[in-house]
mmCIF file of the N, C-alpha and C atoms, coordinates in Angstrom:
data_MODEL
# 
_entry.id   MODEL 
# 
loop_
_atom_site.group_PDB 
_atom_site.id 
_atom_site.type_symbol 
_atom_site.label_atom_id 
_atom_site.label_alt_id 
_atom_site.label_comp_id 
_atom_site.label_asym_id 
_atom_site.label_entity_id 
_atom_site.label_seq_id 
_atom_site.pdbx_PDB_ins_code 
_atom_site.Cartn_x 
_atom_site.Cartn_y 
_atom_site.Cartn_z 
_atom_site.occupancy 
_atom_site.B_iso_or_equiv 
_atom_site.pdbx_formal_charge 
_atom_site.auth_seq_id 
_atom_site.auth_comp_id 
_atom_site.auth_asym_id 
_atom_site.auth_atom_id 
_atom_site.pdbx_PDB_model_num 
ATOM 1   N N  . UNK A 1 1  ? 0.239  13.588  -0.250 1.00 0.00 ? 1  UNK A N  1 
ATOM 2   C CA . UNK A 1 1  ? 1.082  13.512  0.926  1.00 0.00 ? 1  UNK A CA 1 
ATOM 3   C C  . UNK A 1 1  ? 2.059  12.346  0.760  1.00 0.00 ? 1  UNK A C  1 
ATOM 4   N N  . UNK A 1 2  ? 3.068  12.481  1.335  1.00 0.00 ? 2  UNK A N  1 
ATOM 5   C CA . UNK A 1 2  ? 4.487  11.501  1.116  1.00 0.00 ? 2  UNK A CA 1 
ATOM 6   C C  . UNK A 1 2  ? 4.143  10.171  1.886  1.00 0.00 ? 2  UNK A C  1 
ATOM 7   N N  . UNK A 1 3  ? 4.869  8.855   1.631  1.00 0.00 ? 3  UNK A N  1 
ATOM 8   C CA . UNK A 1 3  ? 4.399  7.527   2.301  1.00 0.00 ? 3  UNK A CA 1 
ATOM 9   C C  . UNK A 1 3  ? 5.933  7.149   2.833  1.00 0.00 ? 3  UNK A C  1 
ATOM 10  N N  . UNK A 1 4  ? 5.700  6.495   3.784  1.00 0.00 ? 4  UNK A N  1 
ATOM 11  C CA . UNK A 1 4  ? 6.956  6.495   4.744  1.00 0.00 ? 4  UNK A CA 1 
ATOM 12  C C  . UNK A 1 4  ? 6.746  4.673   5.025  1.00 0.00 ? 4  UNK A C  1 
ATOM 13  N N  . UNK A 1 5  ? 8.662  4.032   4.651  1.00 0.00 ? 5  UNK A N  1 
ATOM 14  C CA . UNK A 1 5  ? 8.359  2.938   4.735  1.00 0.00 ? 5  UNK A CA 1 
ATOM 15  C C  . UNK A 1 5  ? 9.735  2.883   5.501  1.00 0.00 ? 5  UNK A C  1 
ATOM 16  N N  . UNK A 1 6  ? 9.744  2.002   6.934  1.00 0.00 ? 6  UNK A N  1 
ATOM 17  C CA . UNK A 1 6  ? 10.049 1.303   7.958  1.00 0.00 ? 6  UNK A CA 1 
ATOM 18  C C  . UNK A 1 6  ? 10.374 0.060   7.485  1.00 0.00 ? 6  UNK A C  1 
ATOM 19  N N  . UNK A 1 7  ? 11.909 -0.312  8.037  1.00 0.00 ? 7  UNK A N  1 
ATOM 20  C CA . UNK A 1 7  ? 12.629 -1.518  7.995  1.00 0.00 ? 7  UNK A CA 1 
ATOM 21  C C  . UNK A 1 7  ? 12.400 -1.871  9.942  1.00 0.00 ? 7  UNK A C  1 
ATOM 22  N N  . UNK A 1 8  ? 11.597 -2.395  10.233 1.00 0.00 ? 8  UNK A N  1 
ATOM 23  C CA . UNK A 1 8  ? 11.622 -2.536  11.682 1.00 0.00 ? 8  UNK A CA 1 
ATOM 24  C C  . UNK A 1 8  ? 11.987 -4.028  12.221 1.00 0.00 ? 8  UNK A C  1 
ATOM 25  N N  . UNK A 1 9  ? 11.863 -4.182  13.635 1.00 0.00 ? 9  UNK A N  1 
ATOM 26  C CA . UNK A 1 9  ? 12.780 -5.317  14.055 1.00 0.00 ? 9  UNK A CA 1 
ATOM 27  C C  . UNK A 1 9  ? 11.797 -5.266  15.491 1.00 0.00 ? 9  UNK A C  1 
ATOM 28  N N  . UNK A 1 10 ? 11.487 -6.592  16.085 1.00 0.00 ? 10 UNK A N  1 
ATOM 29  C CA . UNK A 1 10 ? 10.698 -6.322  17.263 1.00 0.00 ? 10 UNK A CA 1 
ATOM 30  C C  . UNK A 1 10 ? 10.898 -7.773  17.951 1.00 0.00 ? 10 UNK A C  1 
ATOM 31  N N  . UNK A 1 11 ? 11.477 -8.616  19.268 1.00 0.00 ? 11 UNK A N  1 
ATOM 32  C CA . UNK A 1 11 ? 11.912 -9.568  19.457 1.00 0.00 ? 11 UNK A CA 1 
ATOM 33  C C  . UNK A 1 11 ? 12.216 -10.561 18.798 1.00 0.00 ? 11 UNK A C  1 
ATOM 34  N N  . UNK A 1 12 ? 13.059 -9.882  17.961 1.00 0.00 ? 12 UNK A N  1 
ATOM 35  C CA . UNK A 1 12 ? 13.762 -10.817 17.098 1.00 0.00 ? 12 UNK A CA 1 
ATOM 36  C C  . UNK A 1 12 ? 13.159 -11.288 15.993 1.00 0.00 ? 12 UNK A C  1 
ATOM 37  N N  . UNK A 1 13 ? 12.121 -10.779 15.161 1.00 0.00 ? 13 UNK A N  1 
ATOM 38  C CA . UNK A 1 13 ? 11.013 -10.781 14.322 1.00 0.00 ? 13 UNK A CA 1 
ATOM 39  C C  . UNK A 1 13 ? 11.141 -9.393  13.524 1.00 0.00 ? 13 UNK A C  1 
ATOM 40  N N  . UNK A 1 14 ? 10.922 -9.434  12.181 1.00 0.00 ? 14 UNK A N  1 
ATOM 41  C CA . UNK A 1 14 ? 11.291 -8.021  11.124 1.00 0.00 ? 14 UNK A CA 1 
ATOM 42  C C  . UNK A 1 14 ? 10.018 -8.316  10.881 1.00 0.00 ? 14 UNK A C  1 
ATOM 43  N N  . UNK A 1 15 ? 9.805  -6.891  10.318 1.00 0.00 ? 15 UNK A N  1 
ATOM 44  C CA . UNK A 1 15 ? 8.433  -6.381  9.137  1.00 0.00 ? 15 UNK A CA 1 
ATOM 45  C C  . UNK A 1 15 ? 8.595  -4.998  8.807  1.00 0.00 ? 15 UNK A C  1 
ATOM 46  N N  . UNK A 1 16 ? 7.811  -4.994  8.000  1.00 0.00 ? 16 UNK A N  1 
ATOM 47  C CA . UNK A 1 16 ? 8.332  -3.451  7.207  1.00 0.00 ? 16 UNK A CA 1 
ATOM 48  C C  . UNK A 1 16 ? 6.941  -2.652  7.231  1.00 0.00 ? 16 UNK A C  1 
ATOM 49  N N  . UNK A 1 17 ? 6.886  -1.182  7.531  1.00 0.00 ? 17 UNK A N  1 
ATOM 50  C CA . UNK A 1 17 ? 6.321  -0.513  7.867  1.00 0.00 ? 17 UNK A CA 1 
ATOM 51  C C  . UNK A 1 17 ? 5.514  0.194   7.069  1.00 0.00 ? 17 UNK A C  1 
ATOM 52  N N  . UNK A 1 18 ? 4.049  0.561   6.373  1.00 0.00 ? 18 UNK A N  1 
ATOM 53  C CA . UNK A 1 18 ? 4.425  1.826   5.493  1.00 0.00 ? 18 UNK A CA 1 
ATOM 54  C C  . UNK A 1 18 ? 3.193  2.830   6.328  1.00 0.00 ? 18 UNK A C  1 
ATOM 55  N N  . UNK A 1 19 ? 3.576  4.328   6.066  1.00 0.00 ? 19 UNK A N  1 
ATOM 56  C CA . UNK A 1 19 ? 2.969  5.046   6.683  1.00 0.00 ? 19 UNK A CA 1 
ATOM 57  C C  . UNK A 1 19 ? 2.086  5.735   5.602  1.00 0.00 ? 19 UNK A C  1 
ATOM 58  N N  . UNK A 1 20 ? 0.906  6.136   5.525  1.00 0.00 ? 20 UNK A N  1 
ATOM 59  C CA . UNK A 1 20 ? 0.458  6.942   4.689  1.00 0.00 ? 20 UNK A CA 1 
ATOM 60  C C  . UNK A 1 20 ? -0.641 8.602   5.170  1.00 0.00 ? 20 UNK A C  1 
ATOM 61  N N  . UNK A 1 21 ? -0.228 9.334   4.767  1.00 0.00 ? 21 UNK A N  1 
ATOM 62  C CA . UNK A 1 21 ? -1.361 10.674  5.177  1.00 0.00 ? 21 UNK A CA 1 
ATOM 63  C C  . UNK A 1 21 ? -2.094 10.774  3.871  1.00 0.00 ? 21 UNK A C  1 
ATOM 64  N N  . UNK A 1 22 ? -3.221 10.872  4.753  1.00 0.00 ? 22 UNK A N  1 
ATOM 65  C CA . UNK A 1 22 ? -4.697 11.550  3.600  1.00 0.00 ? 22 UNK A CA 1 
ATOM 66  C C  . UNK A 1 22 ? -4.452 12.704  4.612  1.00 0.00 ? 22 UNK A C  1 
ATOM 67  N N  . UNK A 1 23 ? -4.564 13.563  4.441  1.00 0.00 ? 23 UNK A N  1 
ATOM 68  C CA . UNK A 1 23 ? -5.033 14.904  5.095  1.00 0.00 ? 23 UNK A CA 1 
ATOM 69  C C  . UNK A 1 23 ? -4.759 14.952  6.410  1.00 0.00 ? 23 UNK A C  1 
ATOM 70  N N  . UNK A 1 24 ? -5.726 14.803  7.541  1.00 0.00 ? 24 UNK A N  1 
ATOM 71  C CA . UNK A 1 24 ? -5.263 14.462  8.817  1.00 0.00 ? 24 UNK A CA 1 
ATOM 72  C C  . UNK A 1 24 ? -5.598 12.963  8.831  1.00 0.00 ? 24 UNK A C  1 
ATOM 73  N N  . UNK A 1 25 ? -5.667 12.594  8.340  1.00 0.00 ? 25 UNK A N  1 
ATOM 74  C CA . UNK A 1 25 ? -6.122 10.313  8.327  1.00 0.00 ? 25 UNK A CA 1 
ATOM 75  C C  . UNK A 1 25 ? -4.590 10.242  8.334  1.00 0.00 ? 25 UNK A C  1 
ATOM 76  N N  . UNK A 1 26 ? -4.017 9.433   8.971  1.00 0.00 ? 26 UNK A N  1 
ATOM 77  C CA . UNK A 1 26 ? -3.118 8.580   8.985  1.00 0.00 ? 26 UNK A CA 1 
ATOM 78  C C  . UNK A 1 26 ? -3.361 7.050   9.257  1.00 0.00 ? 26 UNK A C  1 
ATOM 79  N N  . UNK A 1 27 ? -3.015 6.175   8.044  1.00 0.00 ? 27 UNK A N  1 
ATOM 80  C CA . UNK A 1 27 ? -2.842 4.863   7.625  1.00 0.00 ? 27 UNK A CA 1 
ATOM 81  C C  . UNK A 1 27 ? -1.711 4.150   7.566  1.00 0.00 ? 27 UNK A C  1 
ATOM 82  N N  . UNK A 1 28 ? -1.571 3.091   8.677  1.00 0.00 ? 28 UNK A N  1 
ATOM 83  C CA . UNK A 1 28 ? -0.296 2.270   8.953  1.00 0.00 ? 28 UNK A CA 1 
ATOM 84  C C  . UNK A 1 28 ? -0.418 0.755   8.873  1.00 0.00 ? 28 UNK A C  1 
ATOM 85  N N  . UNK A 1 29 ? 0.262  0.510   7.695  1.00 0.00 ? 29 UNK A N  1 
ATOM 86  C CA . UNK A 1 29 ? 0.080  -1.175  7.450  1.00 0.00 ? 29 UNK A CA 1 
ATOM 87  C C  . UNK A 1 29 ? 1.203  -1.448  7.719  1.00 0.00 ? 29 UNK A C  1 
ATOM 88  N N  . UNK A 1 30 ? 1.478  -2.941  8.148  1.00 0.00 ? 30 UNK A N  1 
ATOM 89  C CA . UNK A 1 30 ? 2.550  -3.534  8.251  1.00 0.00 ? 30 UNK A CA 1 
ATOM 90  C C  . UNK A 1 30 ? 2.453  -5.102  7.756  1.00 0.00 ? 30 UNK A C  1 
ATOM 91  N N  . UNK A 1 31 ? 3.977  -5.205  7.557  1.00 0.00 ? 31 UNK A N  1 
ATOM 92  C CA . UNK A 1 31 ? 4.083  -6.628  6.215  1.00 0.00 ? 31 UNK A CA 1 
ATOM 93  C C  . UNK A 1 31 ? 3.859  -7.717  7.655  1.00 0.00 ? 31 UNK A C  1 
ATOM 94  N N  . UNK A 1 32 ? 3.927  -9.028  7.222  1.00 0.00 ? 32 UNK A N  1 
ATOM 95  C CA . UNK A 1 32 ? 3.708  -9.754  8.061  1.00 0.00 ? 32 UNK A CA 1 
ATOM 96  C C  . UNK A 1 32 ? 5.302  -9.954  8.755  1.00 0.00 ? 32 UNK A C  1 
ATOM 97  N N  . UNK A 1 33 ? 5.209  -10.584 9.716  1.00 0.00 ? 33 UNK A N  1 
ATOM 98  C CA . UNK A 1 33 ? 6.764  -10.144 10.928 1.00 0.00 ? 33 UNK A CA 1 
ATOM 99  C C  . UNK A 1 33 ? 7.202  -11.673 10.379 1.00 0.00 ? 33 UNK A C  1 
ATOM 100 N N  . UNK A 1 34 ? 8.637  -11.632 9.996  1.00 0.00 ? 34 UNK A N  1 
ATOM 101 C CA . UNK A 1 34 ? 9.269  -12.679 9.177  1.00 0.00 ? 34 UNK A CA 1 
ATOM 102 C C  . UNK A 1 34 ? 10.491 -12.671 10.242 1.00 0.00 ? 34 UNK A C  1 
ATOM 103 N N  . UNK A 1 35 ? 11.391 -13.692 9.240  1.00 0.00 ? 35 UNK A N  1 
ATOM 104 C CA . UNK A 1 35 ? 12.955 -13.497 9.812  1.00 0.00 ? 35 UNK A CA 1 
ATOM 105 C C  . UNK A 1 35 ? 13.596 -11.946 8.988  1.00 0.00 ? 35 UNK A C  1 
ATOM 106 N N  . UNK A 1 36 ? 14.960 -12.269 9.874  1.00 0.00 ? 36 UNK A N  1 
ATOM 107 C CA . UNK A 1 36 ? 15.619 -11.288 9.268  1.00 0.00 ? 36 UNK A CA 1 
ATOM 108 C C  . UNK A 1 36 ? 15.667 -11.250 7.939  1.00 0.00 ? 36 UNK A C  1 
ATOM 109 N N  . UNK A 1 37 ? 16.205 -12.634 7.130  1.00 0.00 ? 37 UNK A N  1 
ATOM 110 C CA . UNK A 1 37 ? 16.278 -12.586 5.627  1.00 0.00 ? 37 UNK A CA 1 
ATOM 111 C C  . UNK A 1 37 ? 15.341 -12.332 4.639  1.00 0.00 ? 37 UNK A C  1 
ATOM 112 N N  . UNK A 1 38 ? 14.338 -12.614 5.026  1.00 0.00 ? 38 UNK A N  1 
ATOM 113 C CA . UNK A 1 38 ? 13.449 -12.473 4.734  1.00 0.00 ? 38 UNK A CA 1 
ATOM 114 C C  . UNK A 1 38 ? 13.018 -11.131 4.241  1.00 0.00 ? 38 UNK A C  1 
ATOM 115 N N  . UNK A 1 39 ? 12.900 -10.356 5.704  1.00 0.00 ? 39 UNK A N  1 
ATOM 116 C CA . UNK A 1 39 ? 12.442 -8.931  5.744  1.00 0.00 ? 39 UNK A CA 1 
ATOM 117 C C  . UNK A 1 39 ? 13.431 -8.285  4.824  1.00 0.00 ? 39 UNK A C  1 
ATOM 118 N N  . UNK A 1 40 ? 14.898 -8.914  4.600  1.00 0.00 ? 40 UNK A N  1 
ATOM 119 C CA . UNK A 1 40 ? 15.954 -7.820  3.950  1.00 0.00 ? 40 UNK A CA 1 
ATOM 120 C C  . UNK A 1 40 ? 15.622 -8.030  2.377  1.00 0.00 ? 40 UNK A C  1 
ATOM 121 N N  . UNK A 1 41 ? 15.040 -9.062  2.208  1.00 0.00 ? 41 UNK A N  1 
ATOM 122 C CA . UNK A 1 41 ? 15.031 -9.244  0.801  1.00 0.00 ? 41 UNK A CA 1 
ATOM 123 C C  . UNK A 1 41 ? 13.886 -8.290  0.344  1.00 0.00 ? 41 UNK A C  1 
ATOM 124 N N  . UNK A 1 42 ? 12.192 -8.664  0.899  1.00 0.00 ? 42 UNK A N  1 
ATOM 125 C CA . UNK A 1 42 ? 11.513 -7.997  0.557  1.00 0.00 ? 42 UNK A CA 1 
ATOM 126 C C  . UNK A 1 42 ? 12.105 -6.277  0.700  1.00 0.00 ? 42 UNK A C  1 
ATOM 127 N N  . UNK A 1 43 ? 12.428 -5.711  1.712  1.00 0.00 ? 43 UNK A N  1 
ATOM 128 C CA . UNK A 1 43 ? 12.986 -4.860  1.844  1.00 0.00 ? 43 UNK A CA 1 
ATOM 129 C C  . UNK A 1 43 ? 14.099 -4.114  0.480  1.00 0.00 ? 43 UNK A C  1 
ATOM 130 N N  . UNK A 1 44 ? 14.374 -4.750  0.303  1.00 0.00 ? 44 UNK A N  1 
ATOM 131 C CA . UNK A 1 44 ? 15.885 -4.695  -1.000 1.00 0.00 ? 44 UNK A CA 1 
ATOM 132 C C  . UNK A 1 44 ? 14.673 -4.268  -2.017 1.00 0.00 ? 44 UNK A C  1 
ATOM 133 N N  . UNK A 1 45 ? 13.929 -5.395  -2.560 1.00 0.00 ? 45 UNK A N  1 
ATOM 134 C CA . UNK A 1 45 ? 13.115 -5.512  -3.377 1.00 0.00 ? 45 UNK A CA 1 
ATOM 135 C C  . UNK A 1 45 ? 12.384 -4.102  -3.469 1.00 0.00 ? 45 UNK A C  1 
ATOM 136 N N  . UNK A 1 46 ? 11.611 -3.136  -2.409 1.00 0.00 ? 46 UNK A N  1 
ATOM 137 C CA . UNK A 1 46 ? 10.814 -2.297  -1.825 1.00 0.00 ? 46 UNK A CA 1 
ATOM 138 C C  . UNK A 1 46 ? 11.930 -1.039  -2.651 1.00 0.00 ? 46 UNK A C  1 
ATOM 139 N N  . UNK A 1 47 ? 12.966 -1.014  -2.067 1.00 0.00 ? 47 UNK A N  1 
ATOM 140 C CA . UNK A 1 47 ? 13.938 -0.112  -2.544 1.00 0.00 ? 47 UNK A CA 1 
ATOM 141 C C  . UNK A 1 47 ? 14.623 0.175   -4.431 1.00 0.00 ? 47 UNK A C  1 
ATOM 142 N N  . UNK A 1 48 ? 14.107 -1.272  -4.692 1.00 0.00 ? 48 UNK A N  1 
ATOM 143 C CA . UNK A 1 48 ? 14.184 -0.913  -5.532 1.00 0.00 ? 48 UNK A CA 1 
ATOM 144 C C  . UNK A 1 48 ? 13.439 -1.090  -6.662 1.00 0.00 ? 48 UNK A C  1 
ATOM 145 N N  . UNK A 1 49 ? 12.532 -1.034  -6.441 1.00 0.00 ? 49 UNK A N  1 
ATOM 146 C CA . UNK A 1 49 ? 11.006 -0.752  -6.696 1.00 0.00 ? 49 UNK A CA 1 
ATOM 147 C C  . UNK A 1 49 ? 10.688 -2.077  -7.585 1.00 0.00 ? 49 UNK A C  1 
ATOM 148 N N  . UNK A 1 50 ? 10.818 -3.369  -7.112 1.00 0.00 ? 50 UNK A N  1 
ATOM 149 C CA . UNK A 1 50 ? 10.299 -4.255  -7.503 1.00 0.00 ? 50 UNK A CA 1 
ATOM 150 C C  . UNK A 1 50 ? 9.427  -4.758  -6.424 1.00 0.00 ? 50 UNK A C  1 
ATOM 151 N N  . UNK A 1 51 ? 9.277  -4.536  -5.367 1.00 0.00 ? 51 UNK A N  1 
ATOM 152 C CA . UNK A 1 51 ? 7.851  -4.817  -4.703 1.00 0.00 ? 51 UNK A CA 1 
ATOM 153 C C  . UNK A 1 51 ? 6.414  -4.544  -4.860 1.00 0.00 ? 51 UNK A C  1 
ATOM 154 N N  . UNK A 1 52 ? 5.502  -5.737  -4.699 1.00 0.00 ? 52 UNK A N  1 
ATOM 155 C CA . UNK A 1 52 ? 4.125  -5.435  -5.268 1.00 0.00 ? 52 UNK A CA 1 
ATOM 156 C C  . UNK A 1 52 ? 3.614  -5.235  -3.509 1.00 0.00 ? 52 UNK A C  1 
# 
């Protein structure tokens, strides 16, 4: 099943989302809530597949 990753934003605080399906299980982690720059870098990084 496909994994779904979220650039999100929540009072002024970013973190990034990822969604995962096992079957009917759905699993939702989220990065720790940073600044904006922060989140864009890891984010950048995520995209282009240098994130661990």
């Amino acid at each position: 099943m496909p994994t779904f990753y979220e650039l999100c934003q929540s009072g002024g605080q970013f973190f990034i989302r990822r969604t995962r399906r096992f079957g009917q299980k759905v699993m939702i982690d989220e990065s720790l809530w940073t600044t904006y720059a922060s989140a864009l870098a890891t984010w950048t990084d995520l995209l282009d597949g240098k994130a661990r």
